[in-house]
PDB file of C-alpha atoms in Angstrom:
ATOM      1  CA  UNK A   1     -19.935  18.213 -18.479  1.00 48.00           C
ATOM      2  CA  UNK A   2     -23.296  19.751 -19.172  1.00 52.00           C
ATOM      3  CA  UNK A   3     -24.080  23.429 -18.759  1.00 58.00           C
ATOM      4  CA  UNK A   4     -26.058  22.535 -15.634  1.00 66.00           C
ATOM      5  CA  UNK A   5     -23.066  20.717 -14.177  1.00 62.00           C
ATOM      6  CA  UNK A   6     -20.817  23.652 -15.040  1.00 78.00           C
ATOM      7  CA  UNK A   7     -23.150  25.952 -13.121  1.00 84.00           C
ATOM      8  CA  UNK A   8     -23.293  23.469 -10.245  1.00 87.00           C
ATOM      9  CA  UNK A   9     -19.497  23.569  -9.839  1.00 91.00           C
ATOM     10  CA  UNK A  10     -18.922  27.210 -10.725  1.00 90.00           C
ATOM     11  CA  UNK A  11     -17.377  27.939  -7.316  1.00 90.00           C
ATOM     12  CA  UNK A  12     -14.857  25.126  -7.734  1.00 93.00           C
ATOM     13  CA  UNK A  13     -14.028  26.128 -11.304  1.00 94.00           C
ATOM     14  CA  UNK A  14     -13.456  29.730 -10.257  1.00 92.00           C
ATOM     15  CA  UNK A  15     -11.359  28.802  -7.211  1.00 94.00           C
ATOM     16  CA  UNK A  16      -9.018  26.772  -9.395  1.00 97.00           C
ATOM     17  CA  UNK A  17      -8.814  29.418 -12.106  1.00 96.00           C
ATOM     18  CA  UNK A  18      -8.076  32.116  -9.505  1.00 95.00           C
ATOM     19  CA  UNK A  19      -5.220  29.962  -8.207  1.00 96.00           C
ATOM     20  CA  UNK A  20      -3.902  29.550 -11.757  1.00 97.00           C
ATOM     21  CA  UNK A  21      -4.044  33.323 -12.265  1.00 96.00           C
ATOM     22  CA  UNK A  22      -2.046  33.869  -9.093  1.00 95.00           C
ATOM     23  CA  UNK A  23       0.539  31.387 -10.322  1.00 97.00           C
ATOM     24  CA  UNK A  24       0.574  33.091 -13.733  1.00 96.00           C
ATOM     25  CA  UNK A  25       1.265  36.444 -12.057  1.00 94.00           C
ATOM     26  CA  UNK A  26       4.376  34.912 -10.497  1.00 96.00           C
ATOM     27  CA  UNK A  27       5.342  32.984 -13.644  1.00 97.00           C
ATOM     28  CA  UNK A  28       4.561  35.043 -16.773  1.00 96.00           C
ATOM     29  CA  UNK A  29       6.272  32.373 -18.884  1.00 97.00           C
ATOM     30  CA  UNK A  30       3.433  29.944 -18.034  1.00 97.00           C
ATOM     31  CA  UNK A  31       1.643  28.537 -21.094  1.00 97.00           C
ATOM     32  CA  UNK A  32      -1.709  26.892 -21.672  1.00 97.00           C
ATOM     33  CA  UNK A  33       0.082  23.590 -22.379  1.00 97.00           C
ATOM     34  CA  UNK A  34       1.661  23.637 -18.926  1.00 98.00           C
ATOM     35  CA  UNK A  35      -1.702  24.359 -17.295  1.00 98.00           C
ATOM     36  CA  UNK A  36      -3.313  21.582 -19.337  1.00 98.00           C
ATOM     37  CA  UNK A  37      -0.682  19.098 -18.144  1.00 98.00           C
ATOM     38  CA  UNK A  38      -1.305  20.013 -14.512  1.00 98.00           C
ATOM     39  CA  UNK A  39      -5.092  19.769 -14.975  1.00 98.00           C
ATOM     40  CA  UNK A  40      -4.697  16.415 -16.737  1.00 98.00           C
ATOM     41  CA  UNK A  41      -2.656  14.985 -13.873  1.00 98.00           C
ATOM     42  CA  UNK A  42      -5.146  16.236 -11.292  1.00 98.00           C
ATOM     43  CA  UNK A  43      -8.071  14.785 -13.279  1.00 97.00           C
ATOM     44  CA  UNK A  44      -6.202  11.480 -13.397  1.00 97.00           C
ATOM     45  CA  UNK A  45      -5.709  11.569  -9.614  1.00 97.00           C
ATOM     46  CA  UNK A  46      -9.415  12.108  -8.920  1.00 97.00           C
ATOM     47  CA  UNK A  47     -10.490   9.601 -11.581  1.00 97.00           C
ATOM     48  CA  UNK A  48      -8.415   6.954  -9.785  1.00 97.00           C
ATOM     49  CA  UNK A  49     -10.042   7.859  -6.487  1.00 95.00           C
ATOM     50  CA  UNK A  50     -13.555   7.919  -7.948  1.00 96.00           C
ATOM     51  CA  UNK A  51     -13.100   4.475  -9.498  1.00 95.00           C
ATOM     52  CA  UNK A  52     -11.228   3.001  -6.497  1.00 94.00           C
ATOM     53  CA  UNK A  53      -8.100   2.397  -8.550  1.00 95.00           C
ATOM     54  CA  UNK A  54      -4.530   3.035  -7.540  1.00 94.00           C
ATOM     55  CA  UNK A  55      -3.261   6.437  -8.580  1.00 93.00           C
ATOM     56  CA  UNK A  56      -0.032   6.254 -10.542  1.00 93.00           C
ATOM     57  CA  UNK A  57       1.572   9.693 -10.754  1.00 91.00           C
ATOM     58  CA  UNK A  58       2.644  10.922 -14.152  1.00 92.00           C
ATOM     59  CA  UNK A  59       5.978  12.489 -14.906  1.00 92.00           C
ATOM     60  CA  UNK A  60       5.635  16.185 -14.304  1.00 94.00           C
ATOM     61  CA  UNK A  61       8.608  18.493 -14.002  1.00 96.00           C
ATOM     62  CA  UNK A  62       9.416  22.184 -13.882  1.00 96.00           C
ATOM     63  CA  UNK A  63       6.437  24.517 -14.017  1.00 97.00           C
ATOM     64  CA  UNK A  64       4.053  21.607 -14.627  1.00 97.00           C
ATOM     65  CA  UNK A  65       5.015  20.054 -11.305  1.00 97.00           C
ATOM     66  CA  UNK A  66       5.069  23.397  -9.506  1.00 98.00           C
ATOM     67  CA  UNK A  67       1.573  24.301 -10.747  1.00 98.00           C
ATOM     68  CA  UNK A  68       0.255  20.817  -9.924  1.00 98.00           C
ATOM     69  CA  UNK A  69       1.674  21.102  -6.411  1.00 97.00           C
ATOM     70  CA  UNK A  70       0.112  24.555  -6.057  1.00 98.00           C
ATOM     71  CA  UNK A  71      -3.345  23.347  -7.145  1.00 98.00           C
ATOM     72  CA  UNK A  72      -3.415  20.024  -5.276  1.00 97.00           C
ATOM     73  CA  UNK A  73      -3.964  21.466  -1.759  1.00 95.00           C
ATOM     74  CA  UNK A  74      -6.818  23.599  -3.111  1.00 95.00           C
ATOM     75  CA  UNK A  75      -8.381  20.605  -4.876  1.00 96.00           C
ATOM     76  CA  UNK A  76      -8.074  18.599  -1.668  1.00 95.00           C
ATOM     77  CA  UNK A  77      -9.881  21.360   0.244  1.00 94.00           C
ATOM     78  CA  UNK A  78     -12.616  21.377  -2.393  1.00 94.00           C
ATOM     79  CA  UNK A  79     -13.233  17.662  -1.788  1.00 94.00           C
ATOM     80  CA  UNK A  80     -13.328  18.317   1.951  1.00 91.00           C
ATOM     81  CA  UNK A  81      -9.850  17.283   3.053  1.00 88.00           C
ATOM     82  CA  UNK A  82      -8.391  17.395   5.580  1.00 78.00           C
ATOM     83  CA  UNK A  83     -11.700  18.752   6.849  1.00 77.00           C
ATOM     84  CA  UNK A  84     -14.159  20.967   5.089  1.00 70.00           C
ATOM     85  CA  UNK A  85     -12.942  24.538   5.537  1.00 74.00           C
ATOM     86  CA  UNK A  86     -14.614  25.961   2.446  1.00 73.00           C
ATOM     87  CA  UNK A  87     -17.817  28.017   2.741  1.00 76.00           C
ATOM     88  CA  UNK A  88     -19.760  25.378   0.772  1.00 77.00           C
ATOM     89  CA  UNK A  89     -20.206  21.623   0.790  1.00 84.00           C
ATOM     90  CA  UNK A  90     -17.301  19.515  -0.459  1.00 90.00           C
ATOM     91  CA  UNK A  91     -17.602  17.785  -3.816  1.00 93.00           C
ATOM     92  CA  UNK A  92     -16.915  14.157  -4.662  1.00 95.00           C
ATOM     93  CA  UNK A  93     -13.776  12.879  -6.338  1.00 96.00           C
ATOM     94  CA  UNK A  94     -15.887  12.261  -9.462  1.00 95.00           C
ATOM     95  CA  UNK A  95     -17.079  15.862  -9.424  1.00 95.00           C
ATOM     96  CA  UNK A  96     -13.503  17.090  -9.030  1.00 96.00           C
ATOM     97  CA  UNK A  97     -12.463  14.966 -12.000  1.00 96.00           C
ATOM     98  CA  UNK A  98     -15.319  16.536 -13.984  1.00 95.00           C
ATOM     99  CA  UNK A  99     -14.172  20.012 -12.939  1.00 96.00           C
ATOM    100  CA  UNK A 100     -10.645  19.389 -14.229  1.00 97.00           C
ATOM    101  CA  UNK A 101     -12.018  17.832 -17.429  1.00 95.00           C
ATOM    102  CA  UNK A 102     -14.156  20.944 -17.976  1.00 94.00           C
ATOM    103  CA  UNK A 103     -11.166  23.196 -17.425  1.00 96.00           C
ATOM    104  CA  UNK A 104      -9.212  21.200 -20.019  1.00 96.00           C
ATOM    105  CA  UNK A 105     -12.047  21.692 -22.524  1.00 94.00           C
ATOM    106  CA  UNK A 106     -11.759  25.432 -21.948  1.00 93.00           C
ATOM    107  CA  UNK A 107      -8.012  25.323 -22.612  1.00 96.00           C
ATOM    108  CA  UNK A 108      -8.597  23.479 -25.879  1.00 94.00           C
ATOM    109  CA  UNK A 109     -11.335  25.909 -26.931  1.00 91.00           C
ATOM    110  CA  UNK A 110      -9.222  28.981 -26.261  1.00 91.00           C
ATOM    111  CA  UNK A 111      -6.160  27.372 -27.814  1.00 87.00           C
ATOM    112  CA  UNK A 112      -8.045  27.312 -31.103  1.00 86.00           C
ATOM    113  CA  UNK A 113      -8.439  31.080 -30.844  1.00 81.00           C
ATOM    114  CA  UNK A 114      -4.691  31.325 -30.895  1.00 78.00           C
ATOM    115  CA  UNK A 115      -1.649  31.907 -28.847  1.00 87.00           C
ATOM    116  CA  UNK A 116       0.265  29.943 -26.270  1.00 93.00           C
ATOM    117  CA  UNK A 117      -1.504  31.834 -23.488  1.00 94.00           C
ATOM    118  CA  UNK A 118      -4.998  32.227 -24.943  1.00 93.00           C
ATOM    119  CA  UNK A 119      -6.705  30.419 -22.041  1.00 95.00           C
ATOM    120  CA  UNK A 120      -4.622  32.264 -19.451  1.00 95.00           C
ATOM    121  CA  UNK A 121      -5.461  35.601 -21.058  1.00 92.00           C
ATOM    122  CA  UNK A 122      -9.140  34.640 -21.203  1.00 91.00           C
ATOM    123  CA  UNK A 123      -9.388  33.757 -17.519  1.00 92.00           C
ATOM    124  CA  UNK A 124      -7.357  36.841 -16.658  1.00 90.00           C
ATOM    125  CA  UNK A 125      -9.875  38.963 -18.536  1.00 87.00           C
ATOM    126  CA  UNK A 126     -12.849  37.209 -16.960  1.00 84.00           C
ATOM    127  CA  UNK A 127     -11.609  36.889 -13.389  1.00 82.00           C
ATOM    128  CA  UNK A 128      -8.927  39.542 -13.116  1.00 72.00           C
ATOM    129  CA  UNK A 129     -11.149  42.127 -11.442  1.00 62.00           C
ATOM    130  CA  UNK A 130     -13.109  39.753  -9.229  1.00 57.00           C
ATOM    131  CA  UNK A 131     -12.382  38.791  -5.637  1.00 50.00           C
ATOM    132  CA  UNK A 132     -13.314  35.545  -3.948  1.00 44.00           C
ATOM    133  CA  UNK A 133     -15.774  35.946  -1.066  1.00 42.00           C
ATOM    134  CA  UNK A 134     -13.919  35.831   2.212  1.00 38.00           C
ATOM    135  CA  UNK A 135     -10.503  35.604   0.579  1.00 40.00           C
ATOM    136  CA  UNK A 136      -9.931  39.214  -0.391  1.00 38.00           C
ATOM    137  CA  UNK A 137      -7.280  41.077   1.540  1.00 39.00           C
ATOM    138  CA  UNK A 138      -8.338  44.221   3.359  1.00 34.00           C
TER     139      UNK A 138
END
Protein backbone atom coordinates (compact mmCIF):
# COMPACT_ATOMS: atom_id res chain seq x y z
CA UNK A 1 0.00 0.00 0.00
CA UNK A 2 1.51 3.28 -1.04
CA UNK A 3 1.60 6.37 1.15
CA UNK A 4 -1.11 7.87 -1.06
CA UNK A 5 -3.31 4.83 -0.53
CA UNK A 6 -2.68 4.97 3.21
CA UNK A 7 -3.86 8.58 3.23
CA UNK A 8 -6.85 7.66 1.07
CA UNK A 9 -8.03 5.08 3.64
CA UNK A 10 -6.96 6.89 6.79
CA UNK A 11 -10.54 7.00 8.11
CA UNK A 12 -10.91 3.23 7.72
CA UNK A 13 -7.52 2.54 9.28
CA UNK A 14 -8.33 4.73 12.26
CA UNK A 15 -11.82 3.27 12.74
CA UNK A 16 -10.36 -0.23 12.94
CA UNK A 17 -7.53 0.80 15.25
CA UNK A 18 -9.98 2.61 17.55
CA UNK A 19 -12.03 -0.59 17.75
CA UNK A 20 -8.88 -2.57 18.58
CA UNK A 21 -8.02 -0.08 21.33
CA UNK A 22 -11.48 -0.47 22.83
CA UNK A 23 -11.04 -4.23 22.79
CA UNK A 24 -7.58 -3.86 24.34
CA UNK A 25 -9.06 -1.78 27.16
CA UNK A 26 -11.36 -4.69 27.97
CA UNK A 27 -8.67 -7.34 27.41
CA UNK A 28 -5.27 -6.08 28.66
CA UNK A 29 -3.81 -9.53 27.97
CA UNK A 30 -4.27 -8.92 24.21
CA UNK A 31 -1.04 -9.22 22.20
CA UNK A 32 0.08 -8.03 18.80
CA UNK A 33 0.10 -11.65 17.58
CA UNK A 34 -3.59 -12.01 18.41
CA UNK A 35 -4.41 -8.77 16.59
CA UNK A 36 -2.33 -9.89 13.61
CA UNK A 37 -4.27 -13.17 13.42
CA UNK A 38 -7.59 -11.34 13.41
CA UNK A 39 -6.37 -8.88 10.75
CA UNK A 40 -5.04 -11.76 8.65
CA UNK A 41 -8.38 -13.56 8.73
CA UNK A 42 -10.26 -10.39 7.81
CA UNK A 43 -7.85 -9.67 4.94
CA UNK A 44 -8.42 -13.23 3.73
CA UNK A 45 -12.19 -12.71 3.84
CA UNK A 46 -12.05 -9.55 1.73
CA UNK A 47 -9.46 -11.01 -0.65
CA UNK A 48 -11.87 -13.86 -1.38
CA UNK A 49 -14.67 -11.39 -2.03
CA UNK A 50 -12.50 -9.14 -4.21
CA UNK A 51 -11.40 -12.08 -6.35
CA UNK A 52 -14.84 -13.75 -6.43
CA UNK A 53 -13.55 -16.84 -4.65
CA UNK A 54 -15.22 -18.77 -1.88
CA UNK A 55 -14.17 -17.65 1.57
CA UNK A 56 -12.95 -20.51 3.72
CA UNK A 57 -12.77 -19.43 7.36
CA UNK A 58 -9.58 -20.11 9.24
CA UNK A 59 -9.40 -21.63 12.68
CA UNK A 60 -9.58 -18.81 15.16
CA UNK A 61 -10.29 -19.35 18.82
CA UNK A 62 -10.25 -17.46 22.10
CA UNK A 63 -9.29 -13.81 21.87
CA UNK A 64 -8.46 -14.15 18.16
CA UNK A 65 -12.03 -15.16 17.40
CA UNK A 66 -13.50 -12.60 19.79
CA UNK A 67 -11.48 -9.76 18.24
CA UNK A 68 -12.31 -10.94 14.71
CA UNK A 69 -16.01 -11.02 15.60
CA UNK A 70 -15.72 -7.53 17.11
CA UNK A 71 -14.04 -6.08 13.99
CA UNK A 72 -16.14 -7.83 11.34
CA UNK A 73 -19.33 -5.73 11.78
CA UNK A 74 -17.23 -2.56 11.58
CA UNK A 75 -15.45 -3.80 8.44
CA UNK A 76 -18.81 -4.66 6.91
CA UNK A 77 -20.05 -1.12 7.63
CA UNK A 78 -16.91 0.29 6.02
CA UNK A 79 -17.70 -1.60 2.80
CA UNK A 80 -21.27 -0.30 2.95
CA UNK A 81 -23.16 -3.24 4.41
CA UNK A 82 -25.91 -3.67 5.27
CA UNK A 83 -26.34 -0.13 3.99
CA UNK A 84 -23.91 2.73 4.13
CA UNK A 85 -24.29 4.31 7.57
CA UNK A 86 -20.80 5.79 7.75
CA UNK A 87 -20.24 9.52 7.13
CA UNK A 88 -18.15 8.75 4.02
CA UNK A 89 -18.41 6.58 0.93
CA UNK A 90 -17.98 2.83 1.38
CA UNK A 91 -14.81 1.19 0.14
CA UNK A 92 -14.45 -1.89 -2.04
CA UNK A 93 -13.58 -5.35 -0.78
CA UNK A 94 -10.16 -4.91 -2.41
CA UNK A 95 -9.62 -1.67 -0.53
CA UNK A 96 -10.64 -3.34 2.73
CA UNK A 97 -8.16 -6.13 2.06
CA UNK A 98 -5.49 -3.46 1.48
CA UNK A 99 -6.44 -1.76 4.75
CA UNK A 100 -5.97 -4.98 6.73
CA UNK A 101 -2.71 -5.71 4.89
CA UNK A 102 -1.45 -2.23 5.83
CA UNK A 103 -2.41 -2.77 9.45
CA UNK A 104 -0.47 -6.05 9.46
CA UNK A 105 2.60 -4.23 8.13
CA UNK A 106 2.31 -1.84 11.06
CA UNK A 107 2.17 -4.74 13.51
CA UNK A 108 5.31 -6.24 12.00
CA UNK A 109 7.12 -2.89 12.06
CA UNK A 110 6.30 -2.23 15.70
CA UNK A 111 7.03 -5.83 16.65
CA UNK A 112 10.62 -5.22 15.60
CA UNK A 113 10.79 -2.39 18.12
CA UNK A 114 10.08 -4.93 20.80
CA UNK A 115 7.50 -6.29 23.10
CA UNK A 116 4.42 -8.41 22.72
CA UNK A 117 2.24 -5.29 22.74
CA UNK A 118 4.43 -2.83 20.82
CA UNK A 119 1.79 -2.18 18.13
CA UNK A 120 -1.00 -1.90 20.69
CA UNK A 121 1.04 0.56 22.74
CA UNK A 122 1.86 2.54 19.59
CA UNK A 123 -1.75 2.92 18.50
CA UNK A 124 -2.74 3.69 22.08
CA UNK A 125 -0.20 6.50 22.12
CA UNK A 126 -1.27 7.81 18.73
CA UNK A 127 -5.03 7.48 19.05
CA UNK A 128 -5.62 7.37 22.78
CA UNK A 129 -6.56 11.03 23.11
CA UNK A 130 -8.52 11.34 19.87
CA UNK A 131 -12.25 10.95 19.37
CA UNK A 132 -13.99 9.84 16.22
CA UNK A 133 -16.25 12.49 14.67
CA UNK A 134 -19.84 11.78 15.57
CA UNK A 135 -18.98 8.83 17.79
CA UNK A 136 -17.83 10.60 20.93
CA UNK A 137 -20.10 10.34 23.93
CA UNK A 138 -21.37 13.57 25.43
